[in-house]
Short mmCIF file of N, CA and C in Angstrom, two decimals:
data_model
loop_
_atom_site.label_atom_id
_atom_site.label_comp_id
_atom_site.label_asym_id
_atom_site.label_seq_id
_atom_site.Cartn_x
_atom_site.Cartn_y
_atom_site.Cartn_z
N UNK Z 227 39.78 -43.53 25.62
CA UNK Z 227 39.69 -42.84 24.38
C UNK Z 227 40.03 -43.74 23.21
N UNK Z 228 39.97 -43.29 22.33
CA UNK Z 228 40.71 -44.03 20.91
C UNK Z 228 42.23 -44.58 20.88
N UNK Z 229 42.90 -43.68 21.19
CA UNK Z 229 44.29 -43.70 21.62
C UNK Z 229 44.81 -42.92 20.95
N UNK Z 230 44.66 -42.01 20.76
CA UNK Z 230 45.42 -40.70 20.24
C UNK Z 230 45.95 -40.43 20.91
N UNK Z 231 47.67 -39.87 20.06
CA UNK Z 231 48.85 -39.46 21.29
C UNK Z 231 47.89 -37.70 21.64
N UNK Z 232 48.51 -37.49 22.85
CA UNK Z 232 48.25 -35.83 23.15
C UNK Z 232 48.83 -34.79 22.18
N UNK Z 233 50.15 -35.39 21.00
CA UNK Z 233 50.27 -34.34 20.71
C UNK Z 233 49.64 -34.51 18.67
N UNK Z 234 49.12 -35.44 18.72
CA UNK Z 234 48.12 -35.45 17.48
C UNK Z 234 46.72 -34.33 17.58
N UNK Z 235 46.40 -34.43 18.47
CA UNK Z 235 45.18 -33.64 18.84
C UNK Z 235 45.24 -32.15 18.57
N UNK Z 236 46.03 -31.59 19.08
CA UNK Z 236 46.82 -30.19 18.83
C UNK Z 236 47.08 -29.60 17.17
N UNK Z 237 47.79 -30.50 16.61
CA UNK Z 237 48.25 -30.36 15.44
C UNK Z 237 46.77 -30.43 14.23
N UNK Z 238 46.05 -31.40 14.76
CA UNK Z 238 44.74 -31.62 14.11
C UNK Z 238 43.92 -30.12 14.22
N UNK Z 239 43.90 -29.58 15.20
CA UNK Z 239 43.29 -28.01 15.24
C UNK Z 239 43.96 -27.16 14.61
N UNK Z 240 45.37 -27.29 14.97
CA UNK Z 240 46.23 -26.26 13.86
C UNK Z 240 45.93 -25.95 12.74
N UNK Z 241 45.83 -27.46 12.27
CA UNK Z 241 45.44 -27.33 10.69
C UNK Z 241 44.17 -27.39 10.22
N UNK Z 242 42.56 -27.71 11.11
CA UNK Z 242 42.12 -27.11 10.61
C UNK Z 242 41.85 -25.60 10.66
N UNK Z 243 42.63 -24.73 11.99
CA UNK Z 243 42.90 -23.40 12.09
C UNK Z 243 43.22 -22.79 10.68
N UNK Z 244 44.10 -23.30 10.27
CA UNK Z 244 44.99 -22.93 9.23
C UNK Z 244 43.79 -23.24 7.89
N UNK Z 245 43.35 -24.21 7.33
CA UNK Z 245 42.07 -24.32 6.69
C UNK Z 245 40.89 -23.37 6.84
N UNK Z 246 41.09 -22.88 7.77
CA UNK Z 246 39.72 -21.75 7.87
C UNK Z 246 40.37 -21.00 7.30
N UNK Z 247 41.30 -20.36 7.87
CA UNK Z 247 42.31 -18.88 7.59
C UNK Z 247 42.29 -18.84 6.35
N UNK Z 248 42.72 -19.82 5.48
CA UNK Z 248 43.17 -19.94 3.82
C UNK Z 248 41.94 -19.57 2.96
N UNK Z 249 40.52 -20.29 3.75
CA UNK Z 249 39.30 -20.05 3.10
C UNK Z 249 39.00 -18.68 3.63
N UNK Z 250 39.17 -18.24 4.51
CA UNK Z 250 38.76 -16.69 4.65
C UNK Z 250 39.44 -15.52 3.81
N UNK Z 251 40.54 -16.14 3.44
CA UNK Z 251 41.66 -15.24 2.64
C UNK Z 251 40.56 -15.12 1.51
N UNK Z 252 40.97 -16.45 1.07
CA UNK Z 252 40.34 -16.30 -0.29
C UNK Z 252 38.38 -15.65 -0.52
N UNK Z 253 38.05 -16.16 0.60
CA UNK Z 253 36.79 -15.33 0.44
C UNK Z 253 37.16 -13.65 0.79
N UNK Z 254 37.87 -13.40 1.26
CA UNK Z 254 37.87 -11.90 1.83
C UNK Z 254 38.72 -11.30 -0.05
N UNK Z 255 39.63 -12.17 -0.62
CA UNK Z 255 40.21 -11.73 -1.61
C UNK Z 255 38.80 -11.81 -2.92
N UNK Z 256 37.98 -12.35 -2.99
CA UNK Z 256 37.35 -12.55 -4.11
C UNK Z 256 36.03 -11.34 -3.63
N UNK Z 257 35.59 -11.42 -2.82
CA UNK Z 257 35.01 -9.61 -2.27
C UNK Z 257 35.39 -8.79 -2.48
N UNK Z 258 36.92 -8.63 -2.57
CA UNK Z 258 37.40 -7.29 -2.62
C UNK Z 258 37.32 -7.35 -4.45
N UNK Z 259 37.77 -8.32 -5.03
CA UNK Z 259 37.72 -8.09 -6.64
C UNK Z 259 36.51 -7.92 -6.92
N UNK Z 260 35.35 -8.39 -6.68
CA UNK Z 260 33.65 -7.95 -6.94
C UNK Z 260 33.51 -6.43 -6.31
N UNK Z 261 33.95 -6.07 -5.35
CA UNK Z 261 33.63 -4.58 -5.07
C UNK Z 261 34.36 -3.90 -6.11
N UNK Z 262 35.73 -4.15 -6.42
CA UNK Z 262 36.70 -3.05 -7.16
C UNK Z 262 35.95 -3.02 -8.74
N UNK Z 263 35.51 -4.36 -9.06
CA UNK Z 263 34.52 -4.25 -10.55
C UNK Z 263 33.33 -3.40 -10.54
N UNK Z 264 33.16 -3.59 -9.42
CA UNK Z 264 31.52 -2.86 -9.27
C UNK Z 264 31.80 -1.26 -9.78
N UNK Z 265 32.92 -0.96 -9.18
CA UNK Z 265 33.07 0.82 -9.04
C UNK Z 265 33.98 1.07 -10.30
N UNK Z 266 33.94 0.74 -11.14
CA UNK Z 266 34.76 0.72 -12.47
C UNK Z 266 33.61 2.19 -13.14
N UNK Z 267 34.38 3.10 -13.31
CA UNK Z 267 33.91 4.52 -13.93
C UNK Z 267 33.58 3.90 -15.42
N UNK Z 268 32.37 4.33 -15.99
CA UNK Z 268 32.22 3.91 -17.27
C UNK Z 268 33.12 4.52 -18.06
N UNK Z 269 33.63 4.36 -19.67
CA UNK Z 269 34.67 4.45 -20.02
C UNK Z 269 33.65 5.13 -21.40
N UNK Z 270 32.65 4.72 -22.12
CA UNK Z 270 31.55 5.01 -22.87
C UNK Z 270 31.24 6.60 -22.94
N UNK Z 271 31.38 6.94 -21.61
CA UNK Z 271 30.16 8.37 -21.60
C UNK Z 271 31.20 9.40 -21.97
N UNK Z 272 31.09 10.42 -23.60
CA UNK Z 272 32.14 11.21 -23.75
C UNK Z 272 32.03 12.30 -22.73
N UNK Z 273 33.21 12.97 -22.59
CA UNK Z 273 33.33 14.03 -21.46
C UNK Z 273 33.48 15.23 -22.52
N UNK Z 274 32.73 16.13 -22.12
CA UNK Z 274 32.71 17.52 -22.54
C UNK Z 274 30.87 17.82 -22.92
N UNK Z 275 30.98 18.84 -23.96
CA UNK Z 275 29.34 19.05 -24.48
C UNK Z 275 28.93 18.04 -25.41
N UNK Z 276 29.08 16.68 -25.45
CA UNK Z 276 28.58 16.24 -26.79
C UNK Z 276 27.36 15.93 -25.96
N UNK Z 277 26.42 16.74 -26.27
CA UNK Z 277 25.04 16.66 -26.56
C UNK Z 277 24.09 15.89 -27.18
N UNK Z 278 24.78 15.51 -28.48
CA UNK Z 278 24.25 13.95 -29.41
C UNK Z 278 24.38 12.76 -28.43
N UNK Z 279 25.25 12.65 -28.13
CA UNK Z 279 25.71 11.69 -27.90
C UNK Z 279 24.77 10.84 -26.14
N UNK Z 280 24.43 12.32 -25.29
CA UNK Z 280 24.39 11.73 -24.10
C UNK Z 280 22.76 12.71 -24.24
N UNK Z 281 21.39 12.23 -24.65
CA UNK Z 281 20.77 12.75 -24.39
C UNK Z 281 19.84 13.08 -23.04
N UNK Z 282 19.23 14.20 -22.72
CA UNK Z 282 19.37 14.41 -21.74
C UNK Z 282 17.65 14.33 -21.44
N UNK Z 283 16.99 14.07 -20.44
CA UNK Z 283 15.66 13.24 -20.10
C UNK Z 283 14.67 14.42 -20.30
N UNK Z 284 14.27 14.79 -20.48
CA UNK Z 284 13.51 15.76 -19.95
C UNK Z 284 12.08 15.26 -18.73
N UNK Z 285 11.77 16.28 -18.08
CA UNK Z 285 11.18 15.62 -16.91
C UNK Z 285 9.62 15.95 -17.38
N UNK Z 286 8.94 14.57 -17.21
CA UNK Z 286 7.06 14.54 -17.79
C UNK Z 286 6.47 15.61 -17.59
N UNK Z 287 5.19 16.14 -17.90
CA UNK Z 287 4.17 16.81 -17.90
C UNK Z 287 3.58 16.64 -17.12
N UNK Z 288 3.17 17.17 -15.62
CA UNK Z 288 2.84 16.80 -14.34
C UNK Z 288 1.03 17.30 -14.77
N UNK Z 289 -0.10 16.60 -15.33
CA UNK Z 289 -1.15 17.85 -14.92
C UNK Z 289 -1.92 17.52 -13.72
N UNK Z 290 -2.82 17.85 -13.68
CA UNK Z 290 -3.56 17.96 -12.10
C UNK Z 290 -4.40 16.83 -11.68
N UNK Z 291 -5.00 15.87 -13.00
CA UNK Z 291 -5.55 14.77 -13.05
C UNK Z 291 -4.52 13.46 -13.45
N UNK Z 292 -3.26 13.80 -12.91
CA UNK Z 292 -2.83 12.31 -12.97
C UNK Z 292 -2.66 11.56 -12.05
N UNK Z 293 -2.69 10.24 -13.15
CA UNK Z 293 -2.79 8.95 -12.40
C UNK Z 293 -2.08 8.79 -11.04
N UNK Z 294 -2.19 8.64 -10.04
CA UNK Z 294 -1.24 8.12 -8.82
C UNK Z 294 0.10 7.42 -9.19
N UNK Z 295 1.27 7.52 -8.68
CA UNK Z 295 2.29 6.96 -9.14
C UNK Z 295 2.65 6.87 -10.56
N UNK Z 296 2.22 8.07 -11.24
CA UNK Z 296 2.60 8.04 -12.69
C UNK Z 296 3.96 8.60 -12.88
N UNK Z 297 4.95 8.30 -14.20
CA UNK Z 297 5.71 9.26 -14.31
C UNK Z 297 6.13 10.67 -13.80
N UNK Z 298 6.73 11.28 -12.35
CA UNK Z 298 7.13 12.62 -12.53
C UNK Z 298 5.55 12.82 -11.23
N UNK Z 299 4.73 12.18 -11.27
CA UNK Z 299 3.67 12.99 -9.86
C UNK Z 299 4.18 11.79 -8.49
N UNK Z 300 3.47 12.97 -7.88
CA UNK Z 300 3.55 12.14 -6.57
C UNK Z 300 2.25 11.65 -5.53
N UNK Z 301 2.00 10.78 -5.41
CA UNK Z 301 1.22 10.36 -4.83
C UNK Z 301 0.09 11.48 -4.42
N UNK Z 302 -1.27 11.95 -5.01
CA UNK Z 302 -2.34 12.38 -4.73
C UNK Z 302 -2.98 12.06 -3.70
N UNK Z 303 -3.02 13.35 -2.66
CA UNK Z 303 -3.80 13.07 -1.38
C UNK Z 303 -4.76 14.26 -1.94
N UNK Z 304 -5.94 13.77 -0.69
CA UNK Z 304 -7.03 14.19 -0.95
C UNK Z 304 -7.50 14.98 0.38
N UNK Z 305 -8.81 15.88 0.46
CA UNK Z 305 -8.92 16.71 1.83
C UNK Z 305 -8.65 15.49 3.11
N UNK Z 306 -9.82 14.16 2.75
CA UNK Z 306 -10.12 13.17 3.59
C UNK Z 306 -9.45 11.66 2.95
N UNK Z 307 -7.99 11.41 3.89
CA UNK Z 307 -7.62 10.13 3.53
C UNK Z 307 -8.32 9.15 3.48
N UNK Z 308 -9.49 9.02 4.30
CA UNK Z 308 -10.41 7.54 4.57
C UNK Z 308 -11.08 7.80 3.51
N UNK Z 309 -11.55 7.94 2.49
CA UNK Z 309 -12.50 8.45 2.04
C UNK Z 309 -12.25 8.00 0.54
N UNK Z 310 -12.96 6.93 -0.16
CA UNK Z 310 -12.97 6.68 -1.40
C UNK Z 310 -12.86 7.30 -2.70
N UNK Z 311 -12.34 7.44 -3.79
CA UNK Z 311 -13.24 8.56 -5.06
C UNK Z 311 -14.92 8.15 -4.69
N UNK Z 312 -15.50 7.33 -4.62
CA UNK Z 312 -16.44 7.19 -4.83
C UNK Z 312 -17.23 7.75 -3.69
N UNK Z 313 -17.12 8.09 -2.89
CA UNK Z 313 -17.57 8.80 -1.27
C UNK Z 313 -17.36 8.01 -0.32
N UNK Z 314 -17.51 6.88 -0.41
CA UNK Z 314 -17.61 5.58 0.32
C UNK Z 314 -16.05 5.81 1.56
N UNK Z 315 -16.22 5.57 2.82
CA UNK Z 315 -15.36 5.60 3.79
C UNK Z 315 -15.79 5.97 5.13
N UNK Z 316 -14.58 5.70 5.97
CA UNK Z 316 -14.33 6.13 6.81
C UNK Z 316 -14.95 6.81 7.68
N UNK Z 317 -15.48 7.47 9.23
CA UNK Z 317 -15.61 8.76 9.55
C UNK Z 317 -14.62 8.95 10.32
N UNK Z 318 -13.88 10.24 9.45
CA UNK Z 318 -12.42 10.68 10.48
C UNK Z 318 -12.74 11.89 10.91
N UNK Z 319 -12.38 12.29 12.26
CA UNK Z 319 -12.84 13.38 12.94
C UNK Z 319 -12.07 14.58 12.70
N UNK Z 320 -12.51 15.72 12.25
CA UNK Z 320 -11.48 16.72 12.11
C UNK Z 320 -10.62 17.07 13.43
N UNK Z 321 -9.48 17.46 13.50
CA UNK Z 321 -8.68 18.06 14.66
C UNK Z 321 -9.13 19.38 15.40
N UNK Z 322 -9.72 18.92 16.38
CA UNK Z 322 -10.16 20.30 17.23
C UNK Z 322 -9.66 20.76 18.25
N UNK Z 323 -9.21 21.60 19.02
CA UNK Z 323 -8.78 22.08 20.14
C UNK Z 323 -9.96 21.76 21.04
N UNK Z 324 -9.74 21.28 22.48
CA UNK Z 324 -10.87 21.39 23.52
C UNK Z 324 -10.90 22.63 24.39
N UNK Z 325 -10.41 23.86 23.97
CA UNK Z 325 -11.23 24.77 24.38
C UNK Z 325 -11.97 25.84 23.64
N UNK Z 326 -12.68 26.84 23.61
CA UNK Z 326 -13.84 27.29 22.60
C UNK Z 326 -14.63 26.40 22.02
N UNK Z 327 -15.14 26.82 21.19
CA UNK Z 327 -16.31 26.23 20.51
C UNK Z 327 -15.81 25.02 19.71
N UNK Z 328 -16.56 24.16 19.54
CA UNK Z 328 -16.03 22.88 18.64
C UNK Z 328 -16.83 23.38 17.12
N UNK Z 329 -16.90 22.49 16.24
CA UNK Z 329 -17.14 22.27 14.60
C UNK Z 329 -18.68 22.97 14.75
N UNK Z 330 -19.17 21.70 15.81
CA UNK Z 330 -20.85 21.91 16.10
C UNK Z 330 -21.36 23.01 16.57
N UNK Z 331 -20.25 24.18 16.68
CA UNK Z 331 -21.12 25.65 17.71
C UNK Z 331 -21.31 25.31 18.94
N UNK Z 332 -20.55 23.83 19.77
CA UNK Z 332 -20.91 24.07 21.38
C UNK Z 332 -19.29 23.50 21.59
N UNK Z 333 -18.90 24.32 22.49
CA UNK Z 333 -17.82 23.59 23.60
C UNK Z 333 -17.67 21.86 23.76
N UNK Z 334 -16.49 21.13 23.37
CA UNK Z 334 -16.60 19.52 23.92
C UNK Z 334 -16.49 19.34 25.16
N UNK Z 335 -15.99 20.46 26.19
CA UNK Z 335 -16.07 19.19 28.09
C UNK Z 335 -16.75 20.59 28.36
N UNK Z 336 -17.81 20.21 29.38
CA UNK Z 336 -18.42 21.18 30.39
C UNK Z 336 -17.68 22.07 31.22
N UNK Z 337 -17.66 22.74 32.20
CA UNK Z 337 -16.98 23.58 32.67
C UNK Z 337 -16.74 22.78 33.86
N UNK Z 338 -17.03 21.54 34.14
CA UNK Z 338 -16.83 20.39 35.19
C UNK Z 338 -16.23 19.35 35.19
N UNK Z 339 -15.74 19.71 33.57
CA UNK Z 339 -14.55 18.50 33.08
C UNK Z 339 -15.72 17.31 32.29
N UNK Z 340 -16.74 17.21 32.76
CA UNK Z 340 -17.51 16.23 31.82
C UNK Z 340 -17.77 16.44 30.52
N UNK Z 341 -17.46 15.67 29.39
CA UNK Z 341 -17.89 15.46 28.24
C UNK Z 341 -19.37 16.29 27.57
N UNK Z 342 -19.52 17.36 26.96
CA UNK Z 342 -20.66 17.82 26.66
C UNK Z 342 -21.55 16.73 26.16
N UNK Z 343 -22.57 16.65 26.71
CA UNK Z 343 -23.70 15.25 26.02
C UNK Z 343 -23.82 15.78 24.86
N UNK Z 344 -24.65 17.50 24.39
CA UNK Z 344 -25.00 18.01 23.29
C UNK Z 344 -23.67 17.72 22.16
N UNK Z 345 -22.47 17.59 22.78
CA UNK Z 345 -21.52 17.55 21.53
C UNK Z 345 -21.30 16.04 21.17
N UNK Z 346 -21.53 15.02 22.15
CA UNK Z 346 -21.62 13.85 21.41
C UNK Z 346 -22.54 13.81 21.02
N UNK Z 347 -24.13 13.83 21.04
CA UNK Z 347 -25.39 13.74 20.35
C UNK Z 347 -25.15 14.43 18.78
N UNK Z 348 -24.69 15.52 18.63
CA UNK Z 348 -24.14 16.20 17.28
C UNK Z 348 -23.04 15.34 16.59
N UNK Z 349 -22.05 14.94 17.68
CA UNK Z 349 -20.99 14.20 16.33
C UNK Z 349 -21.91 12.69 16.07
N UNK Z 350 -22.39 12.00 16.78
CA UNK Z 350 -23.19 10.98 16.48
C UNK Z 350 -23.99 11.28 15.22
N UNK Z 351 -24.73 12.39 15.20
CA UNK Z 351 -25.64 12.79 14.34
C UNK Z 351 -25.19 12.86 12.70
N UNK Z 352 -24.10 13.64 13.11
CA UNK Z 352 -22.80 13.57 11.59
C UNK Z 352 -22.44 12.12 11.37
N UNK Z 353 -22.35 11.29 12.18
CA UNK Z 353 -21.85 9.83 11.79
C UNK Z 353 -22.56 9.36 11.44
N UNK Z 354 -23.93 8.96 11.57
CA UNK Z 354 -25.26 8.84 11.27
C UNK Z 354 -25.23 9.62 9.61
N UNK Z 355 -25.10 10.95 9.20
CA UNK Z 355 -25.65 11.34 8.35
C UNK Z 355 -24.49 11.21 7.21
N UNK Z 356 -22.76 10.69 7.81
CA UNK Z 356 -21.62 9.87 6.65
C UNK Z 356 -22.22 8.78 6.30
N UNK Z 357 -22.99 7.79 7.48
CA UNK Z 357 -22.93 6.71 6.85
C UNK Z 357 -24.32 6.66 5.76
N UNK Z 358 -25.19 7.68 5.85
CA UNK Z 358 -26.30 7.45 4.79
C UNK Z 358 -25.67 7.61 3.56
N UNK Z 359 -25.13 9.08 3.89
CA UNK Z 359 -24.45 9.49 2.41
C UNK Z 359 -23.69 7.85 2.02
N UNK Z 360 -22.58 6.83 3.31
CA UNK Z 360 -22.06 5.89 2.38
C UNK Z 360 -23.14 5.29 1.82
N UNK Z 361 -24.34 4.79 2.28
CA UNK Z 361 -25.00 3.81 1.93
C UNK Z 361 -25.55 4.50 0.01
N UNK Z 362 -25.78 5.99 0.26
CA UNK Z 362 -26.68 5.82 -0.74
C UNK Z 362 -25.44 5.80 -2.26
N UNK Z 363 -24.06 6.50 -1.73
CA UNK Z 363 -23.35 5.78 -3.03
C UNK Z 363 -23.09 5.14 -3.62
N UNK Z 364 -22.77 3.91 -2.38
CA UNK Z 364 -22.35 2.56 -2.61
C UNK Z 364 -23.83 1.84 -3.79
N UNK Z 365 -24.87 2.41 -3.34
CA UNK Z 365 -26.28 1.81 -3.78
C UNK Z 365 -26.44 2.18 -5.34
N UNK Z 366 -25.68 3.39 -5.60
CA UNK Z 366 -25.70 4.37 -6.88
C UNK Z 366 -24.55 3.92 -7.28
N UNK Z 367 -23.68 3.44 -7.18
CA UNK Z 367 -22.44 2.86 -7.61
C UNK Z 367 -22.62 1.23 -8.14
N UNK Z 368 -23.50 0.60 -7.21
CA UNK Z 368 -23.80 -0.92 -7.45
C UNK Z 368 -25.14 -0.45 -8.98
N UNK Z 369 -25.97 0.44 -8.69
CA UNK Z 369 -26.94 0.27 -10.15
C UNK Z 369 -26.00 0.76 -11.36
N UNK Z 370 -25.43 1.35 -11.19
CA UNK Z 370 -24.68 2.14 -12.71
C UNK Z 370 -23.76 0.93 -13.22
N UNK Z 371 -23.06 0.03 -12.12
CA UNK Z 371 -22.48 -1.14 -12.68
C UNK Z 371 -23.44 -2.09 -13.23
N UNK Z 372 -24.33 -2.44 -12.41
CA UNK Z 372 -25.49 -3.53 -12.85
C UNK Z 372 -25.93 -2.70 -14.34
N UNK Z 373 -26.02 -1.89 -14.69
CA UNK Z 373 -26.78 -0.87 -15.83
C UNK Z 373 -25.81 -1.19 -17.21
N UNK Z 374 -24.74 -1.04 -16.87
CA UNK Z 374 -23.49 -1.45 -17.31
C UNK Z 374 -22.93 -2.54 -18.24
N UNK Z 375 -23.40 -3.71 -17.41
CA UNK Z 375 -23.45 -4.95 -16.89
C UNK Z 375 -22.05 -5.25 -16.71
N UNK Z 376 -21.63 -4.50 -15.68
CA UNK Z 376 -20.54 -5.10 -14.79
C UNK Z 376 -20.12 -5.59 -13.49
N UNK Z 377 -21.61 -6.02 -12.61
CA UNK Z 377 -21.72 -5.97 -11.42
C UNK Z 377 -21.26 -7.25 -11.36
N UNK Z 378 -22.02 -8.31 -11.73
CA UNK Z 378 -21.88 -9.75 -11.67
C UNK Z 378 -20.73 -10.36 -12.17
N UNK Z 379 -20.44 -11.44 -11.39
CA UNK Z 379 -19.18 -12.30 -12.16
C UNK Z 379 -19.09 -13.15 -13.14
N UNK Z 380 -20.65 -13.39 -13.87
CA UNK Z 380 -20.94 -13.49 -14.69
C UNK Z 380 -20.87 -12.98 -15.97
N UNK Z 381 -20.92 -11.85 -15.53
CA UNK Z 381 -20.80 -10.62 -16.73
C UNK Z 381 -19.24 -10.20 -17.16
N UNK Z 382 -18.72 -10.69 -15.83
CA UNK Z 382 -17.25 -10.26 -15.89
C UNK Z 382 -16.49 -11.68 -17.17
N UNK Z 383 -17.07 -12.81 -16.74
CA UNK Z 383 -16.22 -13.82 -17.62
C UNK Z 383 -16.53 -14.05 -19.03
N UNK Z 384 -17.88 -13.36 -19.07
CA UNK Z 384 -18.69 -13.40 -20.22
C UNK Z 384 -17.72 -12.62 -21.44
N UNK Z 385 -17.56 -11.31 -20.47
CA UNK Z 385 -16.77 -10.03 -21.41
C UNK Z 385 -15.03 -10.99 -21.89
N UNK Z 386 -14.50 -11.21 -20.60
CA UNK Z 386 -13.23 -11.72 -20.83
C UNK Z 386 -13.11 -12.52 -21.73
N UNK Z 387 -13.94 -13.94 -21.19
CA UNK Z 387 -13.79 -15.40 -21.22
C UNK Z 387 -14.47 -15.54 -22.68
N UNK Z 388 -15.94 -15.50 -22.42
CA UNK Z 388 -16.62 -15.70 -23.68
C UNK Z 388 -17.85 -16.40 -23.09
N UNK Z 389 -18.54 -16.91 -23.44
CA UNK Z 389 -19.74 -17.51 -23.12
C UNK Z 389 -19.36 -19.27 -22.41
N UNK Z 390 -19.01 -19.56 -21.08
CA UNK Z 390 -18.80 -20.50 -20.64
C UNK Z 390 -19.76 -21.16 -19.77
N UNK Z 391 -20.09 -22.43 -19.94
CA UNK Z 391 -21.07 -23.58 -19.81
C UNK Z 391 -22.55 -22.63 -19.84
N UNK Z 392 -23.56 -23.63 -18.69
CA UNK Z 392 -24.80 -23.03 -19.03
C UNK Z 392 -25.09 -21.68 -18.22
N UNK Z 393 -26.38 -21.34 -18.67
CA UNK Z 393 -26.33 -19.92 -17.80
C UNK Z 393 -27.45 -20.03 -17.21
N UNK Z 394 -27.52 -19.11 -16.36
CA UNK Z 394 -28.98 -18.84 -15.12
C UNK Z 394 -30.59 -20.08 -15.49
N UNK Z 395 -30.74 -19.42 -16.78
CA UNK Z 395 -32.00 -20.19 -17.08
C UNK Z 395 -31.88 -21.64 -17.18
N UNK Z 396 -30.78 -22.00 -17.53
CA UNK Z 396 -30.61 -23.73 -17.61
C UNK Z 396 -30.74 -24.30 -15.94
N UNK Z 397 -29.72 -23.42 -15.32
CA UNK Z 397 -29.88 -24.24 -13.59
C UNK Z 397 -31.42 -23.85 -13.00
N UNK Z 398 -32.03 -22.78 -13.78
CA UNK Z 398 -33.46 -23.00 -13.02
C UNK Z 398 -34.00 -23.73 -13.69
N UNK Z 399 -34.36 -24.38 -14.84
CA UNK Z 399 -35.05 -24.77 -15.21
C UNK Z 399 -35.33 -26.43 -14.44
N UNK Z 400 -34.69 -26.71 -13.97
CA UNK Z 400 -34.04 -27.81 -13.30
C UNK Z 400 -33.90 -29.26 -13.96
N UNK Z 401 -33.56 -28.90 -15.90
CA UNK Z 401 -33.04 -30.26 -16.52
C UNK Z 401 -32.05 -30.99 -16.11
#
């Protein structure tokens, strides 16, 4: 070894034992003074009716068309969560019981436990006839922007930005 007596070694842990302890004090003492500040009762707010003094909030005007997360509403759900303002979404299946009749007017499992074919051919048919409806919004949504002229990102920097470098007709022209 180095040559340290046996009883240097000992004493060397003691004290840094004792060095931890002192720093834990003091960290455990300077916590407790940040908590006791924290909870300090304000001294400001008069006690009794002064009314001037402490006015009191009144709570917003909730109406039926507001914004999501506005002042005082709460988050607006709609019949169909998947489902865009614009129509555009999802197909979520309504909740049906599997016995009686389903949505479509036929039973979903046969009386043999198999899957009615006629009731998947029908919900297929509905999925088929969400996704036209998406297609033809999305299609009526893209002309009213183009009509607009807000479809392109062109149009977008134009409005912001201002008229930056050349435009369409210069890169075709191919000067």
């Amino acid at each position: 070894g180095r040559g340290y007596s046996k009883s240097f070694i000992p004493s060397l842990c003691r004290s840094q034992n004792n060095l931890g302890r002192s720093m834990m004090r003091s960290l455990l003492l300077a916590t407790c003074l940040a908590a006791a500040s924290a909870f300090v009762p304000p001294s400001a707010v008069p006690v009794g009716g002064a009314q001037s003094a402490v006015t009191m909030q009144q709570r917003p005007k909730v109406t039926q068309k507001a914004k999501p997360l506005s002042p005082g509403s709460n988050y607006p759900s709609t019949k169909n969560i998947q489902k865009q303002a614009s129509g555009f979404g999802s197909f979520l299946q309504r909740f049906q019981k599997t016995e009686g009749k389903s949505k479509y007017g036929m039973p979903i499992f046969l009386p043999n436990g198999n899957i009615n074919p006629k009731y998947l051919a029908a919900e297929r048919a509905e999925m088929a006839a969400n996704q036209k409806l998406n297609m033809k919004a999305e299609a009526a949504k893209t002309k009213k922007m183009k009509a607009k002229g807000t479809f392109f990102l062109d149009d977008y920097i134009r409005k912001k930005v201002g008229n930056v470098g050349s435009n369409k007709e210069y890169y075709q022209s191919g000067r």
